[in-house]
PDB file of C-alpha atoms and ligand atoms in Angstrom:
ATOM      1  CA  MET A   1       0.055  -0.355  -0.277  1.00 72.00           C
ATOM      2  CA  THR A   2       1.528   3.474  -0.614  1.00 77.00           C
ATOM      3  CA  ASP A   3       2.413   5.866   1.976  1.00 89.00           C
ATOM      4  CA  VAL A   4       0.172   8.335   1.291  1.00 91.00           C
ATOM      5  CA  LEU A   5       0.934  10.380   4.387  1.00 93.00           C
ATOM      6  CA  SER A   6       4.847  10.587   2.928  1.00 93.00           C
ATOM      7  CA  VAL A   7       3.613  11.144  -0.056  1.00 95.00           C
ATOM      8  CA  VAL A   8       1.230  14.065   0.819  1.00 96.00           C
ATOM      9  CA  GLN A   9       3.799  15.803   3.611  1.00 95.00           C
ATOM     10  CA  ALA A  10       6.794  15.478   0.887  1.00 95.00           C
ATOM     11  CA  ALA A  11       4.511  17.896  -1.497  1.00 95.00           C
ATOM     12  CA  VAL A  12       3.279  20.320   0.845  1.00 95.00           C
ATOM     13  CA  GLU A  13       6.406  20.944   1.645  1.00 94.00           C
ATOM     14  CA  LYS A  14       7.519  21.672  -1.726  1.00 94.00           C
ATOM     15  CA  LEU A  15       4.556  23.889  -2.379  1.00 94.00           C
ATOM     16  CA  GLU A  16       4.692  25.627   0.529  1.00 92.00           C
ATOM     17  CA  GLY A  17       8.589  26.379  -0.404  1.00 90.00           C
ATOM     18  CA  ALA A  18       6.748  27.604  -3.752  1.00 87.00           C
ATOM     19  CA  GLY A  19       4.792  30.061  -1.525  1.00 86.00           C
ATOM     20  CA  ALA A  20       1.601  28.021  -1.313  1.00 87.00           C
ATOM     21  CA  THR A  21       0.846  28.714   2.191  1.00 84.00           C
ATOM     22  CA  ALA A  22      -3.148  28.453   3.314  1.00 87.00           C
ATOM     23  CA  PRO A  23      -4.052  29.511  -0.735  1.00 94.00           C
ATOM     24  CA  ARG A  24      -7.623  31.344  -0.581  1.00 95.00           C
ATOM     25  CA  VAL A  25      -8.808  28.452  -3.377  1.00 96.00           C
ATOM     26  CA  ALA A  26      -7.486  25.345  -4.520  1.00 97.00           C
ATOM     27  CA  LEU A  27      -8.276  24.194  -7.887  1.00 96.00           C
ATOM     28  CA  ILE A  28      -8.308  21.245 -10.071  1.00 95.00           C
ATOM     29  CA  LEU A  29      -8.510  21.494 -13.458  1.00 90.00           C
ATOM     30  CA  GLY A  30     -10.312  18.677 -15.808  1.00 82.00           C
ATOM     31  CA  SER A  31      -9.552  17.528 -19.469  1.00 71.00           C
ATOM     32  CA  GLY A  32      -9.060  20.457 -21.850  1.00 72.00           C
ATOM     33  CA  LEU A  33      -9.919  23.151 -18.964  1.00 76.00           C
ATOM     34  CA  GLY A  34      -5.445  23.178 -17.749  1.00 77.00           C
ATOM     35  CA  HIS A  35      -5.485  26.731 -19.843  1.00 81.00           C
ATOM     36  CA  ILE A  36      -7.446  28.311 -16.798  1.00 82.00           C
ATOM     37  CA  ALA A  37      -4.202  28.211 -15.321  1.00 87.00           C
ATOM     38  CA  ASP A  38      -2.498  30.417 -17.796  1.00 87.00           C
ATOM     39  CA  ARG A  39      -4.782  33.025 -16.386  1.00 87.00           C
ATOM     40  CA  MET A  40      -3.018  33.269 -13.061  1.00 90.00           C
ATOM     41  CA  GLU A  41      -0.428  35.810 -11.881  1.00 90.00           C
ATOM     42  CA  GLY A  42       2.944  35.264 -10.408  1.00 92.00           C
ATOM     43  CA  THR A  43       3.204  31.851 -10.713  1.00 93.00           C
ATOM     44  CA  THR A  44       5.942  28.955  -9.954  1.00 94.00           C
ATOM     45  CA  ARG A  45       5.739  25.631 -11.337  1.00 93.00           C
ATOM     46  CA  VAL A  46       5.743  22.164  -9.127  1.00 94.00           C
ATOM     47  CA  THR A  47       5.772  19.091 -11.669  1.00 91.00           C
ATOM     48  CA  ALA A  48       4.188  15.998  -9.924  1.00 89.00           C
ATOM     49  CA  SER A  49       7.155  14.317 -11.281  1.00 86.00           C
ATOM     50  CA  ASP A  50       9.324  16.681  -8.628  1.00 89.00           C
ATOM     51  CA  ILE A  51       6.963  14.943  -5.962  1.00 92.00           C
ATOM     52  CA  PRO A  52       8.418  11.550  -4.786  1.00 91.00           C
ATOM     53  CA  GLY A  53       6.228   9.043  -4.462  1.00 90.00           C
ATOM     54  CA  TYR A  54       3.597  11.097  -6.824  1.00 91.00           C
ATOM     55  CA  PRO A  55       1.444   9.040  -8.770  1.00 88.00           C
ATOM     56  CA  PRO A  56       2.241   9.410 -12.624  1.00 80.00           C
ATOM     57  CA  SER A  57      -0.558  10.574 -15.229  1.00 72.00           C
ATOM     58  CA  THR A  58      -0.674   8.404 -18.510  1.00 74.00           C
ATOM     59  CA  VAL A  59      -3.815  10.054 -20.302  1.00 64.00           C
ATOM     60  CA  GLU A  60      -3.399  12.981 -23.370  1.00 61.00           C
ATOM     61  CA  GLY A  61      -3.923  16.283 -21.718  1.00 51.00           C
ATOM     62  CA  HIS A  62      -3.884  15.585 -17.895  1.00 55.00           C
ATOM     63  CA  ASP A  63      -0.111  15.934 -17.332  1.00 63.00           C
ATOM     64  CA  GLY A  64       0.079  16.782 -13.818  1.00 87.00           C
ATOM     65  CA  VAL A  65       1.464  20.497 -12.139  1.00 92.00           C
ATOM     66  CA  PHE A  66       0.259  22.208  -9.647  1.00 95.00           C
ATOM     67  CA  VAL A  67       0.307  25.910 -10.422  1.00 95.00           C
ATOM     68  CA  VAL A  68       1.038  28.253  -7.226  1.00 95.00           C
ATOM     69  CA  GLY A  69      -0.034  31.901  -7.697  1.00 95.00           C
ATOM     70  CA  THR A  70      -2.863  34.703  -8.069  1.00 93.00           C
ATOM     71  CA  LEU A  71      -5.776  34.869  -9.843  1.00 91.00           C
ATOM     72  CA  ASP A  72      -7.930  38.217  -9.534  1.00 87.00           C
ATOM     73  CA  GLY A  73      -5.703  39.166  -6.796  1.00 90.00           C
ATOM     74  CA  LYS A  74      -6.655  35.923  -4.487  1.00 93.00           C
ATOM     75  CA  SER A  75      -4.188  33.347  -3.904  1.00 94.00           C
ATOM     76  CA  VAL A  76      -4.833  30.040  -5.649  1.00 96.00           C
ATOM     77  CA  VAL A  77      -3.180  26.570  -6.318  1.00 96.00           C
ATOM     78  CA  ALA A  78      -4.143  24.979  -9.132  1.00 95.00           C
ATOM     79  CA  LEU A  79      -4.122  21.268 -10.350  1.00 94.00           C
ATOM     80  CA  SER A  80      -3.911  20.566 -13.667  1.00 90.00           C
ATOM     81  CA  GLY A  81      -3.991  17.273 -14.959  1.00 84.00           C
ATOM     82  CA  ARG A  82      -5.555  14.463 -12.651  1.00 86.00           C
ATOM     83  CA  ILE A  83      -5.134  10.931 -12.387  1.00 89.00           C
ATOM     84  CA  HIS A  84      -7.802   8.625 -12.845  1.00 89.00           C
ATOM     85  CA  GLY A  85      -8.761   5.399 -11.317  1.00 90.00           C
ATOM     86  CA  TYR A  86      -9.143   3.616 -14.756  1.00 91.00           C
ATOM     87  CA  GLU A  87      -5.208   4.329 -14.990  1.00 90.00           C
ATOM     88  CA  GLY A  88      -4.759   1.678 -12.703  1.00 90.00           C
ATOM     89  CA  HIS A  89      -4.470   3.493  -9.386  1.00 91.00           C
ATOM     90  CA  ALA A  90      -5.319   2.297  -6.215  1.00 92.00           C
ATOM     91  CA  PRO A  91      -8.349   3.871  -4.383  1.00 93.00           C
ATOM     92  CA  GLU A  92      -6.362   5.807  -1.806  1.00 92.00           C
ATOM     93  CA  VAL A  93      -3.866   6.834  -4.074  1.00 93.00           C
ATOM     94  CA  LEU A  94      -6.572   8.461  -6.203  1.00 93.00           C
ATOM     95  CA  GLY A  95      -6.670  10.417  -3.802  1.00 95.00           C
ATOM     96  CA  ILE A  96      -3.221  11.918  -3.149  1.00 95.00           C
ATOM     97  CA  PRO A  97      -3.918  14.874  -5.463  1.00 96.00           C
ATOM     98  CA  ALA A  98      -6.906  16.287  -3.453  1.00 97.00           C
ATOM     99  CA  ARG A  99      -5.286  15.050   0.339  1.00 97.00           C
ATOM    100  CA  ILE A 100      -1.895  17.371  -1.022  1.00 97.00           C
ATOM    101  CA  LEU A 101      -4.623  20.756  -1.817  1.00 97.00           C
ATOM    102  CA  CYS A 102      -6.557  19.984   1.183  1.00 97.00           C
ATOM    103  CA  ALA A 103      -3.621  19.606   3.356  1.00 97.00           C
ATOM    104  CA  LEU A 104      -2.551  23.464   2.857  1.00 96.00           C
ATOM    105  CA  GLU A 105      -6.078  24.359   4.249  1.00 96.00           C
ATOM    106  CA  PRO A 106      -8.227  26.386   1.165  1.00 97.00           C
ATOM    107  CA  GLU A 107     -11.060  28.079   2.453  1.00 96.00           C
ATOM    108  CA  VAL A 108     -12.537  25.982  -0.597  1.00 97.00           C
ATOM    109  CA  LEU A 109     -11.466  23.149  -2.954  1.00 98.00           C
ATOM    110  CA  ILE A 110     -13.130  23.828  -6.631  1.00 97.00           C
ATOM    111  CA  VAL A 111     -13.012  20.844  -9.075  1.00 97.00           C
ATOM    112  CA  THR A 112     -13.953  21.165 -12.837  1.00 95.00           C
ATOM    113  CA  ASN A 113     -14.247  18.011 -14.904  1.00 93.00           C
ATOM    114  CA  ALA A 114     -15.692  17.191 -18.904  1.00 91.00           C
ATOM    115  CA  ALA A 115     -19.031  15.277 -18.056  1.00 94.00           C
ATOM    116  CA  GLY A 116     -21.837  13.294 -20.539  1.00 95.00           C
ATOM    117  CA  GLY A 117     -24.611  14.693 -20.084  1.00 97.00           C
ATOM    118  CA  ILE A 118     -27.867  12.557 -19.209  1.00 97.00           C
ATOM    119  CA  ARG A 119     -30.771  15.027 -18.049  1.00 97.00           C
ATOM    120  CA  ASP A 120     -32.267  16.197 -21.536  1.00 96.00           C
ATOM    121  CA  ASP A 121     -31.552  20.044 -20.843  1.00 96.00           C
ATOM    122  CA  LEU A 122     -27.691  19.508 -20.593  1.00 96.00           C
ATOM    123  CA  VAL A 123     -26.253  19.782 -23.621  1.00 91.00           C
ATOM    124  CA  PRO A 124     -22.843  20.180 -25.115  1.00 90.00           C
ATOM    125  CA  GLY A 125     -21.097  23.184 -23.712  1.00 91.00           C
ATOM    126  CA  ASP A 126     -23.429  24.017 -20.705  1.00 94.00           C
ATOM    127  CA  LEU A 127     -21.365  24.089 -17.570  1.00 96.00           C
ATOM    128  CA  MET A 128     -23.617  22.575 -14.721  1.00 98.00           C
ATOM    129  CA  LEU A 129     -22.823  23.162 -11.001  1.00 98.00           C
ATOM    130  CA  ILE A 130     -22.787  19.837  -8.939  1.00 98.00           C
ATOM    131  CA  ALA A 131     -25.375  19.465  -6.353  1.00 98.00           C
ATOM    132  CA  ASP A 132     -24.113  16.409  -5.247  1.00 98.00           C
ATOM    133  CA  HIS A 133     -22.782  12.941  -6.736  1.00 98.00           C
ATOM    134  CA  VAL A 134     -23.450   9.060  -7.078  1.00 98.00           C
ATOM    135  CA  ASN A 135     -20.504   6.881  -6.550  1.00 98.00           C
ATOM    136  CA  LEU A 136     -20.845   4.082  -8.882  1.00 98.00           C
ATOM    137  CA  THR A 137     -17.329   2.643  -8.725  1.00 96.00           C
ATOM    138  CA  ALA A 138     -17.935   1.234  -5.437  1.00 92.00           C
ATOM    139  CA  LEU A 139     -14.375   2.375  -4.443  1.00 95.00           C
ATOM    140  CA  SER A 140     -13.439   5.061  -2.221  1.00 97.00           C
ATOM    141  CA  PRO A 141     -10.613   6.885  -1.541  1.00 97.00           C
ATOM    142  CA  LEU A 142     -10.635   5.839   1.988  1.00 97.00           C
ATOM    143  CA  MET A 143     -10.274   2.645   1.762  1.00 95.00           C
ATOM    144  CA  GLY A 144      -7.222   1.535   4.074  1.00 92.00           C
ATOM    145  CA  ALA A 145      -6.115   3.021   7.354  1.00 93.00           C
ATOM    146  CA  ASN A 146      -7.485   5.886   8.546  1.00 96.00           C
ATOM    147  CA  ILE A 147      -5.120   8.680   9.259  1.00 95.00           C
ATOM    148  CA  ASP A 148      -7.353  10.449  12.254  1.00 96.00           C
ATOM    149  CA  ALA A 149      -5.271  14.205  11.628  1.00 95.00           C
ATOM    150  CA  TRP A 150      -6.960  13.925   8.135  1.00 96.00           C
ATOM    151  CA  GLY A 151     -10.836  13.211   9.461  1.00 97.00           C
ATOM    152  CA  PRO A 152     -12.773  10.723  11.213  1.00 97.00           C
ATOM    153  CA  ARG A 153     -13.044   6.705   9.957  1.00 97.00           C
ATOM    154  CA  PHE A 154     -16.860   6.875   8.840  1.00 97.00           C
ATOM    155  CA  PRO A 155     -17.123  10.651   7.451  1.00 98.00           C
ATOM    156  CA  ASP A 156     -20.525  12.338   6.967  1.00 97.00           C
ATOM    157  CA  MET A 157     -21.088  13.183   2.904  1.00 98.00           C
ATOM    158  CA  SER A 158     -24.485  14.973   3.525  1.00 97.00           C
ATOM    159  CA  ASP A 159     -23.109  18.489   3.068  1.00 97.00           C
ATOM    160  CA  VAL A 160     -20.176  17.850   0.291  1.00 98.00           C
ATOM    161  CA  TYR A 161     -20.956  20.600  -1.862  1.00 98.00           C
ATOM    162  CA  PRO A 162     -22.520  22.999   0.843  1.00 98.00           C
ATOM    163  CA  THR A 163     -25.694  25.265  -0.306  1.00 97.00           C
ATOM    164  CA  SER A 164     -23.716  28.577   1.085  1.00 97.00           C
ATOM    165  CA  TRP A 165     -20.566  27.967  -1.397  1.00 97.00           C
ATOM    166  CA  ARG A 166     -23.290  27.368  -4.760  1.00 98.00           C
ATOM    167  CA  ASP A 167     -25.242  30.290  -3.821  1.00 98.00           C
ATOM    168  CA  ARG A 168     -22.007  32.494  -4.189  1.00 97.00           C
ATOM    169  CA  MET A 169     -21.057  30.030  -7.514  1.00 97.00           C
ATOM    170  CA  ARG A 170     -24.482  30.823  -9.096  1.00 97.00           C
ATOM    171  CA  ALA A 171     -24.794  34.538  -7.785  1.00 97.00           C
ATOM    172  CA  ALA A 172     -21.141  35.358  -9.473  1.00 95.00           C
ATOM    173  CA  ALA A 173     -22.687  33.306 -12.540  1.00 95.00           C
ATOM    174  CA  SER A 174     -25.451  35.733 -13.068  1.00 96.00           C
ATOM    175  CA  ALA A 175     -23.497  38.376 -12.204  1.00 93.00           C
ATOM    176  CA  SER A 176     -21.450  37.452 -14.691  1.00 92.00           C
ATOM    177  CA  GLY A 177     -23.576  36.414 -17.346  1.00 92.00           C
ATOM    178  CA  VAL A 178     -22.586  32.893 -17.511  1.00 93.00           C
ATOM    179  CA  PRO A 179     -25.167  30.372 -17.929  1.00 94.00           C
ATOM    180  CA  LEU A 180     -24.992  28.047 -15.206  1.00 97.00           C
ATOM    181  CA  GLN A 181     -26.896  24.765 -15.099  1.00 97.00           C
ATOM    182  CA  GLU A 182     -27.221  22.856 -11.634  1.00 98.00           C
ATOM    183  CA  GLY A 183     -27.299  18.662 -10.784  1.00 98.00           C
ATOM    184  CA  VAL A 184     -26.074  15.522  -9.767  1.00 98.00           C
ATOM    185  CA  TYR A 185     -22.869  14.185 -11.065  1.00 98.00           C
ATOM    186  CA  GLY A 186     -22.577  10.071 -11.467  1.00 98.00           C
ATOM    187  CA  CYS A 187     -18.891   9.024 -11.198  1.00 98.00           C
ATOM    188  CA  VAL A 188     -18.165   5.901 -12.935  1.00 98.00           C
ATOM    189  CA  SER A 189     -14.499   4.007 -13.084  1.00 95.00           C
ATOM    190  CA  GLY A 190     -14.266   4.198 -16.583  1.00 91.00           C
ATOM    191  CA  PRO A 191     -12.245   3.826 -19.614  1.00 93.00           C
ATOM    192  CA  GLN A 192     -14.920   2.738 -21.520  1.00 95.00           C
ATOM    193  CA  TYR A 193     -17.835   5.022 -22.164  1.00 94.00           C
ATOM    194  CA  GLU A 194     -21.021   3.789 -20.623  1.00 96.00           C
ATOM    195  CA  THR A 195     -23.833   2.174 -22.597  1.00 96.00           C
ATOM    196  CA  PRO A 196     -27.335   3.113 -23.180  1.00 95.00           C
ATOM    197  CA  ALA A 197     -28.713   0.477 -20.714  1.00 96.00           C
ATOM    198  CA  GLU A 198     -26.450   2.415 -18.645  1.00 97.00           C
ATOM    199  CA  ILE A 199     -27.564   5.544 -19.144  1.00 97.00           C
ATOM    200  CA  ARG A 200     -31.249   4.672 -18.586  1.00 97.00           C
ATOM    201  CA  ALA A 201     -30.203   3.414 -15.020  1.00 97.00           C
ATOM    202  CA  MET A 202     -28.528   6.541 -14.382  1.00 98.00           C
ATOM    203  CA  ARG A 203     -30.873   8.753 -15.338  1.00 98.00           C
ATOM    204  CA  ALA A 204     -33.452   6.212 -13.328  1.00 98.00           C
ATOM    205  CA  MET A 205     -31.426   7.087 -10.502  1.00 97.00           C
ATOM    206  CA  GLY A 206     -31.203  10.682 -10.987  1.00 98.00           C
ATOM    207  CA  ILE A 207     -28.030  11.251 -11.805  1.00 98.00           C
ATOM    208  CA  ASP A 208     -28.084  14.102 -14.696  1.00 98.00           C
ATOM    209  CA  ALA A 209     -24.366  14.072 -15.888  1.00 98.00           C
ATOM    210  CA  VAL A 210     -21.908  11.552 -16.085  1.00 98.00           C
ATOM    211  CA  GLY A 211     -17.682  11.246 -15.662  1.00 97.00           C
ATOM    212  CA  MET A 212     -14.963   9.398 -14.958  1.00 95.00           C
ATOM    213  CA  SER A 213     -13.415  11.613 -11.736  1.00 95.00           C
ATOM    214  CA  THR A 214     -13.911  14.323  -9.358  1.00 96.00           C
ATOM    215  CA  VAL A 215     -15.580  11.844  -6.865  1.00 97.00           C
ATOM    216  CA  PRO A 216     -12.828  10.416  -5.034  1.00 97.00           C
ATOM    217  CA  GLU A 217     -11.390  14.620  -4.481  1.00 97.00           C
ATOM    218  CA  ALA A 218     -14.756  15.310  -3.388  1.00 98.00           C
ATOM    219  CA  ILE A 219     -14.503  12.509  -0.922  1.00 98.00           C
ATOM    220  CA  VAL A 220     -10.944  13.547   0.266  1.00 98.00           C
ATOM    221  CA  ALA A 221     -12.208  17.415   0.650  1.00 98.00           C
ATOM    222  CA  SER A 222     -15.029  16.357   2.687  1.00 98.00           C
ATOM    223  CA  HIS A 223     -13.371  13.543   4.848  1.00 98.00           C
ATOM    224  CA  MET A 224     -10.616  16.500   5.725  1.00 98.00           C
ATOM    225  CA  GLY A 225     -13.432  19.518   6.304  1.00 98.00           C
ATOM    226  CA  ILE A 226     -12.957  21.214   3.181  1.00 98.00           C
ATOM    227  CA  PRO A 227     -15.697  22.574   1.149  1.00 98.00           C
ATOM    228  CA  VAL A 228     -16.438  21.419  -2.310  1.00 98.00           C
ATOM    229  CA  LEU A 229     -17.595  23.594  -5.476  1.00 98.00           C
ATOM    230  CA  GLY A 230     -17.782  21.113  -8.569  1.00 97.00           C
ATOM    231  CA  VAL A 231     -18.522  22.311 -11.982  1.00 97.00           C
ATOM    232  CA  SER A 232     -18.859  19.820 -14.710  1.00 96.00           C
ATOM    233  CA  VAL A 233     -18.810  21.038 -18.737  1.00 94.00           C
ATOM    234  CA  ILE A 234     -21.176  19.687 -20.500  1.00 94.00           C
ATOM    235  CA  SER A 235     -18.881  17.731 -23.375  1.00 90.00           C
ATOM    236  CA  ASN A 236     -21.590  15.537 -25.516  1.00 91.00           C
ATOM    237  CA  LYS A 237     -24.796  14.019 -25.073  1.00 92.00           C
ATOM    238  CA  ALA A 238     -24.117  10.304 -22.901  1.00 93.00           C
ATOM    239  CA  ALA A 239     -24.436   7.639 -24.732  1.00 86.00           C
ATOM    240  CA  GLY A 240     -27.599   6.556 -26.864  1.00 82.00           C
ATOM    241  CA  MET A 241     -28.750   9.873 -26.117  1.00 82.00           C
ATOM    242  CA  SER A 242     -27.199  11.976 -29.246  1.00 80.00           C
ATOM    243  CA  GLY A 243     -27.374   8.937 -32.079  1.00 73.00           C
ATOM    244  CA  GLU A 244     -23.409   9.207 -32.183  1.00 75.00           C
ATOM    245  CA  LYS A 245     -20.395   7.418 -30.653  1.00 75.00           C
ATOM    246  CA  LEU A 246     -18.306   9.151 -27.910  1.00 71.00           C
ATOM    247  CA  ALA A 247     -14.774   9.852 -28.640  1.00 73.00           C
ATOM    248  CA  HIS A 248     -12.047  11.457 -26.603  1.00 75.00           C
ATOM    249  CA  GLU A 249     -11.101  14.290 -28.554  1.00 76.00           C
ATOM    250  CA  GLU A 250     -14.689  15.550 -28.847  1.00 73.00           C
ATOM    251  CA  VAL A 251     -14.724  15.865 -25.002  1.00 70.00           C
ATOM    252  CA  LEU A 252     -11.415  17.799 -24.919  1.00 72.00           C
ATOM    253  CA  GLU A 253     -12.732  19.899 -27.783  1.00 74.00           C
ATOM    254  CA  ALA A 254     -15.990  20.978 -25.986  1.00 74.00           C
ATOM    255  CA  SER A 255     -14.233  21.672 -22.542  1.00 73.00           C
ATOM    256  CA  ALA A 256     -11.770  24.028 -24.440  1.00 71.00           C
ATOM    257  CA  THR A 257     -14.596  25.973 -25.839  1.00 73.00           C
ATOM    258  CA  ALA A 258     -16.810  26.115 -22.575  1.00 86.00           C
ATOM    259  CA  GLY A 259     -13.984  26.389 -20.741  1.00 84.00           C
ATOM    260  CA  ARG A 260     -13.104  29.531 -21.722  1.00 84.00           C
ATOM    261  CA  ARG A 261     -17.135  30.687 -19.718  1.00 90.00           C
ATOM    262  CA  LEU A 262     -15.609  28.527 -16.943  1.00 91.00           C
ATOM    263  CA  GLY A 263     -12.723  30.419 -16.746  1.00 90.00           C
ATOM    264  CA  SER A 264     -14.878  33.738 -16.555  1.00 90.00           C
ATOM    265  CA  LEU A 265     -16.938  31.995 -13.687  1.00 93.00           C
ATOM    266  CA  LEU A 266     -14.229  31.282 -11.596  1.00 92.00           C
ATOM    267  CA  LEU A 267     -12.903  34.701 -11.732  1.00 91.00           C
ATOM    268  CA  ALA A 268     -16.044  35.902 -10.615  1.00 93.00           C
ATOM    269  CA  VAL A 269     -15.994  33.754  -7.691  1.00 94.00           C
ATOM    270  CA  LEU A 270     -12.813  34.236  -6.676  1.00 92.00           C
ATOM    271  CA  GLY A 271     -14.112  37.816  -7.244  1.00 91.00           C
ATOM    272  CA  SER A 272     -17.205  37.487  -4.607  1.00 91.00           C
ATOM    273  CA  LEU A 273     -14.566  36.088  -2.174  1.00 90.00           C
ATOM    274  CA  GLY A 274     -13.393  39.738  -0.694  1.00 81.00           C
TER     275      GLY A 274
HETATM  276  N1  HPA B 301     -19.384   9.830 -19.828  1.00 97.94           N
HETATM  277  C1  HPA B 301     -17.761   9.668 -18.976  1.00 97.94           C
HETATM  278  N2  HPA B 301     -17.240  10.475 -19.240  1.00 97.94           N
HETATM  279  C2  HPA B 301     -17.114  11.257 -19.666  1.00 97.94           C
HETATM  280  C3  HPA B 301     -18.399  11.417 -20.622  1.00 97.94           C
HETATM  281  C4  HPA B 301     -19.295  10.110 -20.730  1.00 97.94           C
HETATM  282  O1  HPA B 301     -20.476  10.429 -21.560  1.00 97.94           O
HETATM  283  N3  HPA B 301     -17.998  12.804 -20.777  1.00 97.94           N
HETATM  284  C5  HPA B 301     -16.752  12.680 -20.561  1.00 97.94           C
HETATM  285  N4  HPA B 301     -16.181  12.358 -19.544  1.00 97.94           N
END
């Protein structure tokens, strides 16, 4: 089993050395959204490969780099390029990136991703604020020994995406003229996209959009007492809904376009922090 604590401690030391003490916001940027980190100022980069024991990513568009700096004058640490369960990482390893960010004690962890829209009114290019999630992977990043300093063995998950933070994001969206949907995110392990039958099952379960990330990070943050704001970029209609086959290139492309609006939304939220 990976010694998660040592990896996190080593990473925190490196990031604090780069100026990342108690950032206002920690940010995880999903597929095709890394360019949002380019808007940051006064940046220092710590690449994942510089952190001993950090799990390497293997997916195009996901190279791991922590960017320390400011956005709209607020201190931010952004992780561009995440790791996914389908790469073969053990559950507790999947939690490492969010553990690192949350150990820096940000006021909030903002997580972004690309997702397939299941609810009929969610169309490619939409942004969806995550109201809650359903973990369909049957795995948890909290499996294995609990580190009591981080949180309890059996943490409550009834308020992962707190209403007060979602209210703030919705207000920032309307103030900046960015349309924002809201819904429940379902997390699958992937890497295969879903079958149409799986999508019908998810719809019946109350899932509005599906993706292969975010939930392990949100679980870890909640375990550590850090509130989470999640935004999905709807990159495609989920399997069987549009008559088209799903392709990773399409996901990257749609995310890049909608990502510009997501960038404006994030700036607006930062602006609301005071
Ligand atoms: N399914 C799962 N993950 C995804 C999808 C999808 O349709 N789109 C982007 N990530």
